[in-house]
PDB file of C-alpha atoms in Angstrom:
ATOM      1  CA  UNK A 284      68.521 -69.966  15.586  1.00  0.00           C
ATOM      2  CA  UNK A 285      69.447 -72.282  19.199  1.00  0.00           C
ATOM      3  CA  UNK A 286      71.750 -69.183  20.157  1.00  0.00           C
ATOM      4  CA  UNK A 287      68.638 -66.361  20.321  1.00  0.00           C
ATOM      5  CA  UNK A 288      66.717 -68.443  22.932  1.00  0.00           C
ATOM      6  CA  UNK A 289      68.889 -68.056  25.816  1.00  0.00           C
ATOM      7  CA  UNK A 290      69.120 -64.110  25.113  1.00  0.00           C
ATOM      8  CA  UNK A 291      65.645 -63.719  25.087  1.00  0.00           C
ATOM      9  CA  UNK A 292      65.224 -65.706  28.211  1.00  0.00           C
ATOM     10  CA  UNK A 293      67.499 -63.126  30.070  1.00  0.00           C
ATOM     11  CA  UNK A 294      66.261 -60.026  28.530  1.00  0.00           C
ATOM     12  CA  UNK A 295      62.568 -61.505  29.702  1.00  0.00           C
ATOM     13  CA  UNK A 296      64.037 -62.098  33.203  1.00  0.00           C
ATOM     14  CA  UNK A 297      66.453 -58.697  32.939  1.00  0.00           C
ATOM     15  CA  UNK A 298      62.604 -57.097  32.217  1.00  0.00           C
ATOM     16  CA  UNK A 299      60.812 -58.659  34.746  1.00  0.00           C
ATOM     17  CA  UNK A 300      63.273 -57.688  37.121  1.00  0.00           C
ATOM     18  CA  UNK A 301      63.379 -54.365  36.442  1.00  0.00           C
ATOM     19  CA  UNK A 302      59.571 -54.117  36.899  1.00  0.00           C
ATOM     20  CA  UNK A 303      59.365 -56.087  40.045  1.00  0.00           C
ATOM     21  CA  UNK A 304      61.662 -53.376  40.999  1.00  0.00           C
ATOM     22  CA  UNK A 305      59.910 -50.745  40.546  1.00  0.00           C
ATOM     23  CA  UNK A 306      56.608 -52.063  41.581  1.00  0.00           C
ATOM     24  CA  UNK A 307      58.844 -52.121  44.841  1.00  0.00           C
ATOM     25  CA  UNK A 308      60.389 -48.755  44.757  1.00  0.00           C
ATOM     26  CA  UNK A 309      56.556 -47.100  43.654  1.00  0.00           C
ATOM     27  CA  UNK A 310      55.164 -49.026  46.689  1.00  0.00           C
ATOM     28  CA  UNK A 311      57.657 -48.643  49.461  1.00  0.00           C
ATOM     29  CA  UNK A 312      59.057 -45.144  48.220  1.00  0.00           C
ATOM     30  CA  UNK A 313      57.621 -41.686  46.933  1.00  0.00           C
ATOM     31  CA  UNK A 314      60.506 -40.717  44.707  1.00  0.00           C
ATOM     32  CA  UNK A 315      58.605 -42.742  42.095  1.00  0.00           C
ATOM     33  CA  UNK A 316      56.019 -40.034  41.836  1.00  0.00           C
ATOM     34  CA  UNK A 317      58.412 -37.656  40.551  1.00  0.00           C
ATOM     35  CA  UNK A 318      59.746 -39.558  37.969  1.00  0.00           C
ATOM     36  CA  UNK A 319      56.034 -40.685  36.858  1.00  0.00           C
ATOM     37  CA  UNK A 320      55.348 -37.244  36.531  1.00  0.00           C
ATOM     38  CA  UNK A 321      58.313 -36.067  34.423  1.00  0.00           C
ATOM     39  CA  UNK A 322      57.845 -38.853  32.042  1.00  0.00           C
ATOM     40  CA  UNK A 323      53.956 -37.918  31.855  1.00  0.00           C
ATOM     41  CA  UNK A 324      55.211 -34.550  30.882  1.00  0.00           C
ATOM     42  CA  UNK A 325      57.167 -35.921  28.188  1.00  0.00           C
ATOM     43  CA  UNK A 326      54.242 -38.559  27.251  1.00  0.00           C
ATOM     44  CA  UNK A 327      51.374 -35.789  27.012  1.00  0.00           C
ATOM     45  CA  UNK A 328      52.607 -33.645  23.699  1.00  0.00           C
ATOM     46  CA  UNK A 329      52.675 -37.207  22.301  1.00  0.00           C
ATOM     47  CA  UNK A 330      48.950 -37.970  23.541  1.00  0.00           C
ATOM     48  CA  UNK A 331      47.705 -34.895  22.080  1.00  0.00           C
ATOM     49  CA  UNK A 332      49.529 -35.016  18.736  1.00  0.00           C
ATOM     50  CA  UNK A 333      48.239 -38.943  18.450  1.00  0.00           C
ATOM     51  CA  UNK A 334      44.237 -37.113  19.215  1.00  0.00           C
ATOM     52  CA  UNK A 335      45.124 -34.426  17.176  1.00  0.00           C
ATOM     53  CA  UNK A 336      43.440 -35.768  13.657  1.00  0.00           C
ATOM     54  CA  UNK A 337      40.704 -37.449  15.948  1.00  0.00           C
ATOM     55  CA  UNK A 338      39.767 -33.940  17.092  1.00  0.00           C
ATOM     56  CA  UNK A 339      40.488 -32.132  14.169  1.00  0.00           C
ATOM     57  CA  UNK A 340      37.716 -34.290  12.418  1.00  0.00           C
ATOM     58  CA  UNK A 341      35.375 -33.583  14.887  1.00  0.00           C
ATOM     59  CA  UNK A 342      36.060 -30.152  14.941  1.00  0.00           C
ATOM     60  CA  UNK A 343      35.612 -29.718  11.412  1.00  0.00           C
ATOM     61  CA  UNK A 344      32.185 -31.945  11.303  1.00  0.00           C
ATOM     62  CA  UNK A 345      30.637 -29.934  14.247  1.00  0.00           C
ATOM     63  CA  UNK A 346      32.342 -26.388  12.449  1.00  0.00           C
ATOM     64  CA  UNK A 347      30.551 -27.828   8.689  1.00  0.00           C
ATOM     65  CA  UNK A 348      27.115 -28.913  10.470  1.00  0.00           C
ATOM     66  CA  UNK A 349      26.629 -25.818  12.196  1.00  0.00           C
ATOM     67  CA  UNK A 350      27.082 -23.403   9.429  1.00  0.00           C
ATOM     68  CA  UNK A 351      25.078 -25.708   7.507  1.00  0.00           C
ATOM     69  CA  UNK A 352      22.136 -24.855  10.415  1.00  0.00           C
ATOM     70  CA  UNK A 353      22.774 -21.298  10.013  1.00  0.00           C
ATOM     71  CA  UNK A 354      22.997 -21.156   6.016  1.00  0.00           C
ATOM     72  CA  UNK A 355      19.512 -22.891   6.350  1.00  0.00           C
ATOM     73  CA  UNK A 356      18.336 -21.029   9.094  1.00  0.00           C
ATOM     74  CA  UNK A 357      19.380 -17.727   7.224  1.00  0.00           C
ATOM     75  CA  UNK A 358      17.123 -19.084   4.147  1.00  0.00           C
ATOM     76  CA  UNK A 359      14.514 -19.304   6.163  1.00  0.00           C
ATOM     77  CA  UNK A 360      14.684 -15.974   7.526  1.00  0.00           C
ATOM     78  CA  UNK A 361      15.346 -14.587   4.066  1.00  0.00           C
ATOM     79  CA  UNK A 362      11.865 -16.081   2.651  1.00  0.00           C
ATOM     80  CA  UNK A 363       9.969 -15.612   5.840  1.00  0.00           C
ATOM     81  CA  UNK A 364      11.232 -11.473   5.622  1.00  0.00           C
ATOM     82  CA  UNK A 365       9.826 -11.440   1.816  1.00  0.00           C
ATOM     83  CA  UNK A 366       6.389 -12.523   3.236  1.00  0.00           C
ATOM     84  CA  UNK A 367       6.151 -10.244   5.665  1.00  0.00           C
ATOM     85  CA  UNK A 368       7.087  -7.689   3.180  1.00  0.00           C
ATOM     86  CA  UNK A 369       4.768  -8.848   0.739  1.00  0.00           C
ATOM     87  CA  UNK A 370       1.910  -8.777   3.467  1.00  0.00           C
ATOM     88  CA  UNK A 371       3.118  -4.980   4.699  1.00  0.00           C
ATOM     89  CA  UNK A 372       2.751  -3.570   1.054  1.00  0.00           C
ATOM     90  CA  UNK A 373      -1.324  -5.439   0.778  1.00  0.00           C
ATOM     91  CA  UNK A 374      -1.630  -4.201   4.313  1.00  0.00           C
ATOM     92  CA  UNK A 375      -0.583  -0.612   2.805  1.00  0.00           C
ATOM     93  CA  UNK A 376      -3.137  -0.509  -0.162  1.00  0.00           C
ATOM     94  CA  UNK A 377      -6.245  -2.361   1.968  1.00  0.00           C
ATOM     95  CA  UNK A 378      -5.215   0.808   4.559  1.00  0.00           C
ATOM     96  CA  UNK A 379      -5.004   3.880   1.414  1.00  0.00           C
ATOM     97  CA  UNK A 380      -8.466   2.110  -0.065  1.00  0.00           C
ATOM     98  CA  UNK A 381     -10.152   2.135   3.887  1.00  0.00           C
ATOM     99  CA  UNK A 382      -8.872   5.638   4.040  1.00  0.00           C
ATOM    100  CA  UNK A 383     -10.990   6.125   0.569  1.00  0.00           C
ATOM    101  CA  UNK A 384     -13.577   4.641   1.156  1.00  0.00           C
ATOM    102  CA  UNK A 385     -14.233   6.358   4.845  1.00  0.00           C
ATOM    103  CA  UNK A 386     -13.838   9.615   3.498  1.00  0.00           C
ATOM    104  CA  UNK A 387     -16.309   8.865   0.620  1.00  0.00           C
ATOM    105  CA  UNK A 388     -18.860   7.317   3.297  1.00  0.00           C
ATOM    106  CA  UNK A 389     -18.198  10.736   4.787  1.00  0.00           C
ATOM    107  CA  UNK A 390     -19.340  12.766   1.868  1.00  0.00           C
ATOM    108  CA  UNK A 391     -22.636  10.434   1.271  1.00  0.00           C
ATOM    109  CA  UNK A 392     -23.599  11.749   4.725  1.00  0.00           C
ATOM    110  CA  UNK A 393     -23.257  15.241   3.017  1.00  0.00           C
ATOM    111  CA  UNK A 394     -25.185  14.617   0.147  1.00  0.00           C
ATOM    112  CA  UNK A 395     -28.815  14.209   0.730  1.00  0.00           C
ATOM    113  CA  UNK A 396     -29.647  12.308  -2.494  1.00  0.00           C
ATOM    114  CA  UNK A 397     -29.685   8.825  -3.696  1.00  0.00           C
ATOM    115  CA  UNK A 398     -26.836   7.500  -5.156  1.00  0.00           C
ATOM    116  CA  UNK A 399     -24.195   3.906  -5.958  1.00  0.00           C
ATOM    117  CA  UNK A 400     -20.854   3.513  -5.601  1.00  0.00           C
ATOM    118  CA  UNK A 401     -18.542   3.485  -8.658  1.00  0.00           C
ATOM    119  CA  UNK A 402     -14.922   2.446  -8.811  1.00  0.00           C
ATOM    120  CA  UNK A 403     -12.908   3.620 -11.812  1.00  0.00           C
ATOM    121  CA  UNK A 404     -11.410   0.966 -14.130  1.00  0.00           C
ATOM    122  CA  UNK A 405      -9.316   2.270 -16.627  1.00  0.00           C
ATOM    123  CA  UNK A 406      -8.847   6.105 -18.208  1.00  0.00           C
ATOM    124  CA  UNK A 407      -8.325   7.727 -21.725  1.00  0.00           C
ATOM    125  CA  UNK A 408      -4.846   7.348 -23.002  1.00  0.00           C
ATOM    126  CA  UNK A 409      -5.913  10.513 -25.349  1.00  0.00           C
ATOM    127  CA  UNK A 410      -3.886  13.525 -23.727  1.00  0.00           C
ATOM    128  CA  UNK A 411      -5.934  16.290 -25.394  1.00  0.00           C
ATOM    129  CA  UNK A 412      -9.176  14.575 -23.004  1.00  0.00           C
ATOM    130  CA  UNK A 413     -10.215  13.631 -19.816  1.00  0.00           C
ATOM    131  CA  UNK A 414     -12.143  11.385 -19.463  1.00  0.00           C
ATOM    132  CA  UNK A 415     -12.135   7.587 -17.556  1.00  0.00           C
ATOM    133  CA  UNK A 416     -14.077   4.231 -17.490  1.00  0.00           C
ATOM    134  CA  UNK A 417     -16.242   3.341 -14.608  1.00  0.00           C
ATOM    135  CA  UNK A 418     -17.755  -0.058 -13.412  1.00  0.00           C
ATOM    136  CA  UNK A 419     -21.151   0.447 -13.597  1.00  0.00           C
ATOM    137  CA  UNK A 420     -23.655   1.052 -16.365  1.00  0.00           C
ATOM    138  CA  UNK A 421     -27.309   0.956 -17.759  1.00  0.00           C
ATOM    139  CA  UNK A 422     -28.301  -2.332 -15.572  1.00  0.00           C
ATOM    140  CA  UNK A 423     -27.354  -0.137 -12.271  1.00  0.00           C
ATOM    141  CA  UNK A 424     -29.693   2.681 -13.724  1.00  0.00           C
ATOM    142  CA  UNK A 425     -26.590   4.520 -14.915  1.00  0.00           C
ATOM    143  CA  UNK A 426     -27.322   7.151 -17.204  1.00  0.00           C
ATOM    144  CA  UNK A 427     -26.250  10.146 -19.829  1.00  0.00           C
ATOM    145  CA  UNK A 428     -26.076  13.690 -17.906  1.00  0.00           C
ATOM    146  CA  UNK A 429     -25.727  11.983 -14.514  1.00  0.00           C
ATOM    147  CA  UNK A 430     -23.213  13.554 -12.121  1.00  0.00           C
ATOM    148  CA  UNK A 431     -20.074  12.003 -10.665  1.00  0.00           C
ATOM    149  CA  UNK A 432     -18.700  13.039  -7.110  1.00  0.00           C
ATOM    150  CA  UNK A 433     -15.975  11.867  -4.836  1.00  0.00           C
ATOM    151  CA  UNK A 434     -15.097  12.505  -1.730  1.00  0.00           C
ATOM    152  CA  UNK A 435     -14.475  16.243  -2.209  1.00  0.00           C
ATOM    153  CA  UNK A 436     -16.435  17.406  -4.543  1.00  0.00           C
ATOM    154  CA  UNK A 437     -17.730  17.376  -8.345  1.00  0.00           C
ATOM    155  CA  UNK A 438     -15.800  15.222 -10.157  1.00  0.00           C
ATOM    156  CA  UNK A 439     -17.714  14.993 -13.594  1.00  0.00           C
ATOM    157  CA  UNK A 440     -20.327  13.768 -15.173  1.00  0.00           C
ATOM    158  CA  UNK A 441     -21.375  10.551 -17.794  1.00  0.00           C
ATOM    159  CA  UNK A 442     -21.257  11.025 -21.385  1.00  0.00           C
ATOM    160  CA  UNK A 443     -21.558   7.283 -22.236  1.00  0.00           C
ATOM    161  CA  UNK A 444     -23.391   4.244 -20.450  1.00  0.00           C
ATOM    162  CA  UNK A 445     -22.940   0.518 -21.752  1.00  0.00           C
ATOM    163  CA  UNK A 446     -24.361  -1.836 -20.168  1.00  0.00           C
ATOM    164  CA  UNK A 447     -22.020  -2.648 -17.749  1.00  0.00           C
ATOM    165  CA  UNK A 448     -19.713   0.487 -17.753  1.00  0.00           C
ATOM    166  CA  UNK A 449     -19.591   4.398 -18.024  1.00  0.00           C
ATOM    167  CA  UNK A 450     -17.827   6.926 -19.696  1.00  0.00           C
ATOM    168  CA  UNK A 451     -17.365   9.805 -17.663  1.00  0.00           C
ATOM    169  CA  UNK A 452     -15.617  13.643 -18.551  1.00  0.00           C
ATOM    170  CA  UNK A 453     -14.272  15.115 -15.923  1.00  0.00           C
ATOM    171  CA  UNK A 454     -14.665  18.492 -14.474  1.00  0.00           C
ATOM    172  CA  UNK A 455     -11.147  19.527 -15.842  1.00  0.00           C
ATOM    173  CA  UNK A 456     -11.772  18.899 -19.249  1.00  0.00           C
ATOM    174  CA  UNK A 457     -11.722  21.473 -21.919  1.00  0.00           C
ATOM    175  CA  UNK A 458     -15.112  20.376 -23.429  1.00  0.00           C
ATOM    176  CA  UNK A 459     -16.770  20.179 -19.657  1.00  0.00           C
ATOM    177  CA  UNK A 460     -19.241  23.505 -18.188  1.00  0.00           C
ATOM    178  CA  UNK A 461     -20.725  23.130 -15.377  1.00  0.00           C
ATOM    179  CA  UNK A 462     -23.098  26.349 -13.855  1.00  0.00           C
ATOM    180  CA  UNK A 463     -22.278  27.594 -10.280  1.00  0.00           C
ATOM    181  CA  UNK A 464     -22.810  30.054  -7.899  1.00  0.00           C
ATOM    182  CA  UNK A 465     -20.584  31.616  -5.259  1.00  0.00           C
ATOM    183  CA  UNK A 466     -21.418  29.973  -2.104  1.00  0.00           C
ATOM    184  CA  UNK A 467     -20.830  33.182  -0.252  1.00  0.00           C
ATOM    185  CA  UNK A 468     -23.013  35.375  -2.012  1.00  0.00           C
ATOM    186  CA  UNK A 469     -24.845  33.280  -4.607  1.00  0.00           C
ATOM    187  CA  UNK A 470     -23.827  34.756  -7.244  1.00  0.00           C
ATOM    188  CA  UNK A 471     -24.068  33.153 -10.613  1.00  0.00           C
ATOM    189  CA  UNK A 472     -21.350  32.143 -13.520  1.00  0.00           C
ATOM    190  CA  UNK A 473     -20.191  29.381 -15.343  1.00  0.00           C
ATOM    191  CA  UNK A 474     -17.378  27.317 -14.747  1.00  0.00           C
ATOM    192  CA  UNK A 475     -15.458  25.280 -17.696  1.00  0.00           C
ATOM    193  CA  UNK A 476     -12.391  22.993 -17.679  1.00  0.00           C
ATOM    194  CA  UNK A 477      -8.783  24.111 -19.385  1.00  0.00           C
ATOM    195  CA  UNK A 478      -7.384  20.709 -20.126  1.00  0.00           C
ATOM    196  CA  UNK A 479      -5.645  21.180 -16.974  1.00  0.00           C
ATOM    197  CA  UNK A 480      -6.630  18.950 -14.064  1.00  0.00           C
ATOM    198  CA  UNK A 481      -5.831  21.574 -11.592  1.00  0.00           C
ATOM    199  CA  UNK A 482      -7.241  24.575 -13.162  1.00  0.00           C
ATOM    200  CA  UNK A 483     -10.811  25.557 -13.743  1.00  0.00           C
ATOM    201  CA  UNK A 484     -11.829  28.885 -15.364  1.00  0.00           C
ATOM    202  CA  UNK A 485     -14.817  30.891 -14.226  1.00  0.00           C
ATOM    203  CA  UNK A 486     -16.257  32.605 -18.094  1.00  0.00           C
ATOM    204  CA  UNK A 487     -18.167  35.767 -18.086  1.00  0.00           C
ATOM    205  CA  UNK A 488     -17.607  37.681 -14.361  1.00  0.00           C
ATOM    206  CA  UNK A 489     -17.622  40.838 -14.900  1.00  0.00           C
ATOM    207  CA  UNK A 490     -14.831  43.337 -13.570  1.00  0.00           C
ATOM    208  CA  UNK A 491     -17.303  44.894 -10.877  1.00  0.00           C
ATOM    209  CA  UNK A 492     -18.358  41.498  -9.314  1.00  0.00           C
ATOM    210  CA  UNK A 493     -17.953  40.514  -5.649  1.00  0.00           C
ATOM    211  CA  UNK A 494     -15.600  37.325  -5.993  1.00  0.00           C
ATOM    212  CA  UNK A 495     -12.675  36.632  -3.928  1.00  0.00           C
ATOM    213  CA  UNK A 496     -10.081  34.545  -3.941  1.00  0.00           C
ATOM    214  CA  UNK A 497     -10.634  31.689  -1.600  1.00  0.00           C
ATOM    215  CA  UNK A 498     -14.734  31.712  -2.661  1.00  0.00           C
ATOM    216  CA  UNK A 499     -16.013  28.427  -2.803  1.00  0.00           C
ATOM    217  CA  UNK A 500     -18.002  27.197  -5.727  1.00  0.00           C
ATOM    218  CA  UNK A 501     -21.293  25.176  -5.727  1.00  0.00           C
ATOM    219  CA  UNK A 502     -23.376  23.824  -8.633  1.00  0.00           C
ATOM    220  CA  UNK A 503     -26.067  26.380  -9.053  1.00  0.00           C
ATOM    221  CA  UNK A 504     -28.767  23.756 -10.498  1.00  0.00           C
ATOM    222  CA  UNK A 505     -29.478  25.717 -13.292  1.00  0.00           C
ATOM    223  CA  UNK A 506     -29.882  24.128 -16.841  1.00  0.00           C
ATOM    224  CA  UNK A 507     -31.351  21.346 -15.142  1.00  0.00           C
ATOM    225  CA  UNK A 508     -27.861  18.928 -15.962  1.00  0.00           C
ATOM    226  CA  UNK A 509     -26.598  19.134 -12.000  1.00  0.00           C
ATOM    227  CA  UNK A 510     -27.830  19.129  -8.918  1.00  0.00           C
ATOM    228  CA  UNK A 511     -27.746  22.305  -6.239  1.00  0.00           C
ATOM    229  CA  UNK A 512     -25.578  22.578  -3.568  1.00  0.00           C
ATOM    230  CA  UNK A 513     -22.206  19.971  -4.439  1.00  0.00           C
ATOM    231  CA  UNK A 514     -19.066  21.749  -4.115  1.00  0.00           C
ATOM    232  CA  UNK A 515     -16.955  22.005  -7.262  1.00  0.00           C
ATOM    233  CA  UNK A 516     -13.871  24.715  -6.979  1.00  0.00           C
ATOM    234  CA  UNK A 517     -12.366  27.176  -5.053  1.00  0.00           C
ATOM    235  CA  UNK A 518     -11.323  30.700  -6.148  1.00  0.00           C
ATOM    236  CA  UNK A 519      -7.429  30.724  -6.353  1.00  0.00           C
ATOM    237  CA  UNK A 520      -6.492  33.561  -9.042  1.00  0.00           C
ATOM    238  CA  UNK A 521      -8.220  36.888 -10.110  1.00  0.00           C
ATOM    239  CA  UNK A 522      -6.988  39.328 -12.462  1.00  0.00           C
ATOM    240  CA  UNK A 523      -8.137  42.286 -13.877  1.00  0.00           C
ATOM    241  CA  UNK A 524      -7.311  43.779 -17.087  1.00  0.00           C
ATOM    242  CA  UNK A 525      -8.116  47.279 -17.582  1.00  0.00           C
ATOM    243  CA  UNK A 526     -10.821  48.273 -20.432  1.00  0.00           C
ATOM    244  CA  UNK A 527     -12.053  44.229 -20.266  1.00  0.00           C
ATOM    245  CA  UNK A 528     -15.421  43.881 -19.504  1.00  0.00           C
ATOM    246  CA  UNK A 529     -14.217  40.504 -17.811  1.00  0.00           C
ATOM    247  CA  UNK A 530     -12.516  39.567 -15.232  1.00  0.00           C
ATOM    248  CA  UNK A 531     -10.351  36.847 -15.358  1.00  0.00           C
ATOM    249  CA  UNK A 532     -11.142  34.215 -12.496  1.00  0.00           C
ATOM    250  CA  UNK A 533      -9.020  30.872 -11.860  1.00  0.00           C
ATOM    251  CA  UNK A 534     -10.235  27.945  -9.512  1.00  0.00           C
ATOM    252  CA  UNK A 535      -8.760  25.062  -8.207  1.00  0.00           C
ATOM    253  CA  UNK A 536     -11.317  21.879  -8.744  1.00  0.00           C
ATOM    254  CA  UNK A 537     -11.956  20.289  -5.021  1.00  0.00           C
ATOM    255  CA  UNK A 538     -12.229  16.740  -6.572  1.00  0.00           C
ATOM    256  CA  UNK A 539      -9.036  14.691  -6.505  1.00  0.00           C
ATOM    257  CA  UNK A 540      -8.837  14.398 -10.376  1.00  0.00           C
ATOM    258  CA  UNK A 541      -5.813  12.957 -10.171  1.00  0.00           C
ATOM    259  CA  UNK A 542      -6.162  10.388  -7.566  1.00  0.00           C
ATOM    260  CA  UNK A 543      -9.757   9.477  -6.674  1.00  0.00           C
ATOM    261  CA  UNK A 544     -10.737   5.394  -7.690  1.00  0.00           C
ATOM    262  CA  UNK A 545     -14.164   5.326  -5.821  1.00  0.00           C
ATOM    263  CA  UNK A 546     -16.679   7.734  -6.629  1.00  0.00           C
ATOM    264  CA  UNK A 547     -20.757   8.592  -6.223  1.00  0.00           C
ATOM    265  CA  UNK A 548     -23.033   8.446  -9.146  1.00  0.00           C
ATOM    266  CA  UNK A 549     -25.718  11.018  -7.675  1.00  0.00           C
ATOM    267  CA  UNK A 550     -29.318  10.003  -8.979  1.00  0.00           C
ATOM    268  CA  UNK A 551     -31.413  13.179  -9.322  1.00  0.00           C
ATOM    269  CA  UNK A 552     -34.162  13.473  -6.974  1.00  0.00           C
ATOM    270  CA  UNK A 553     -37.835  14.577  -7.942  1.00  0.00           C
ATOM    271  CA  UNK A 554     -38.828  18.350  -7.088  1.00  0.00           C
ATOM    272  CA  UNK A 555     -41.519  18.755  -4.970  1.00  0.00           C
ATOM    273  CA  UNK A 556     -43.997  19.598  -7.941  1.00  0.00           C
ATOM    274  CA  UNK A 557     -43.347  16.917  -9.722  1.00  0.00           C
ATOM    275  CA  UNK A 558     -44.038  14.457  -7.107  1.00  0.00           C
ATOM    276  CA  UNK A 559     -47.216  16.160  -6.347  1.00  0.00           C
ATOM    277  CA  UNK A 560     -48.194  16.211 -10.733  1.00  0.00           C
ATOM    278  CA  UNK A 561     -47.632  12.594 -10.009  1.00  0.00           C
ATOM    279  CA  UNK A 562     -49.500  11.805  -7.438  1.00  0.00           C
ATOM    280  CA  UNK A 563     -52.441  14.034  -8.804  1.00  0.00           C
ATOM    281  CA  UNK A 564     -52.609  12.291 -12.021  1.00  0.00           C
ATOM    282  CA  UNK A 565     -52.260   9.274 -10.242  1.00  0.00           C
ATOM    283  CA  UNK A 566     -55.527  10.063  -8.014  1.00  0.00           C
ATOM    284  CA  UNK A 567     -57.168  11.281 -11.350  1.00  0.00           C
ATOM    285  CA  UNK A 568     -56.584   8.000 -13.073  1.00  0.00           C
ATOM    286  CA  UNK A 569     -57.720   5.988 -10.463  1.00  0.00           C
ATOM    287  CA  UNK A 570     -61.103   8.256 -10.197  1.00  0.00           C
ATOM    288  CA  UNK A 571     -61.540   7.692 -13.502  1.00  0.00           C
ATOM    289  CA  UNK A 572     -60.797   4.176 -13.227  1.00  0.00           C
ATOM    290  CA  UNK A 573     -63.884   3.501 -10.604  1.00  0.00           C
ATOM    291  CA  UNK A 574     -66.109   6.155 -12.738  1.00  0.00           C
TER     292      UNK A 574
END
């Protein structure tokens, strides 16, 4: 145990030696320099593999964090893309029911008559009718007979009125006869439905008549159930069989029957007579009144 204390007192002094030495040699001489720098190459693959976990950590927390940002980020995006999805599809019907509703405010400028507005709510599931459900009835003067336009032309007329709804058979139905006139030449026939939406058939032309195809069709007024002048059909097929008295006649119905939602319930307006047998009972009641 006595022995060890003078060999550590001469490797202390052997040490201390040895650095005033080179604290001499780095001071007075540059060959130091080059000996500093080859150890430092030796020294620096240490450094880095002792700061190698340190940085690896770091790495990895900044590496985690960040996709962290994005995967939230990307969430984001994701939601904020169904919105703006969500708001392009309400954007698409508010623009298909403007378009509607434009070219109906179109055709109420053509039609010289009082009317209301109707949308349609639901339709007849039966597939041997057509007929559908408006929203409006007997409290908005709705009533049995009336006619039903949209935007392009006759569409049908009510058969029903609740109080707060209509039943309405279209055009197209089988059960459905409307009277018209060609618009070209005025002359008269009646027009009934097939059960097909897209066909109309003119009944009773006879082989001679002046009808082509491409004639447009108007409601004649006669028979007093609708009004003159609204356009119903156009003349697409006409066929002639030989030793018939009748022609055979095919029209297209001008009314979206398919398609249209917002419609015109046309109120009928009072012929001239009638408003002046009004007004002349009227006058006679009141002169009888002051008699």
């Amino acid at each position: 145990m006595f022995s060890a204390g003078p060999q550590h007192g001469y490797r202390l002094a052997v040490a201390a030696l040895i650095s005033f030495a080179l604290m001499t040699l780095d001071a007075r001489f540059t060959q130091v320099d080059y000996l500093r720098q080859s150890l430092s190459y030796l020294v620096s693959p240490v450094q880095s593999l002792i700061s190698l976990p340190t940085d690896m950590v770091e790495w990895s927390s900044r590496t985690f964090a960040e996709r962290d940002e994005l995967l939230e980020e990307n969430r984001s995006l994701r939601s904020q893309v169904l919105v703006l999805r969500q708001k392009v599809q309400q954007l698409a019907v508010l623009q298909a029911e403007n378009q509607r509703l434009r070219r109906l405010l179109g055709a109420t400028e053509r039609f010289d008559a009082a009317y209301v507005t109707a949308e349609m709510i639901s339709v007849d599931p039966d597939p041997f009718t057509h007929q559908v459900i408006i929203n409006r009835g007997a409290q908005d003067g709705v009533y049995v007979g009336q006619a039903v336009l949209d935007a392009t032309g006759l569409f049908g007329q009510v058969i029903q009125v609740n109080s707060l709804t209509a039943r309405v058979l279209l055009v197209a139905d089988a059960n459905h006869a409307v009277p018209v006139q060609v618009n070209r030449n005025g002359m008269r026939s009646i027009l009934v439905g097939t059960g097909d939406l897209n066909v109309l058939q003119m009944e009773f032309v006879p082989d001679t008549a002046d009808i082509k195809i491409g004639d447009l069709l108007m409601t004649s007024g006669l028979a007093g159930r609708f009004p003159e002048g609204y356009p119903v059909a156009e003349v697409q097929a006409i066929e002639h069989d030989p030793g018939e008295p009748f022609a055979h006649i095919r029209a297209k119905p001008l009314a979206q029957l398919a398609r249209s939602r917002s419609l015109l319930l046309v109120f009928e307006r009072e012929s001239d007579d009638e408003e002046a047998a009004t007004t002349a009972n009227a006058e006679s009641d009141n002169a009888e009144v002051d008699e």
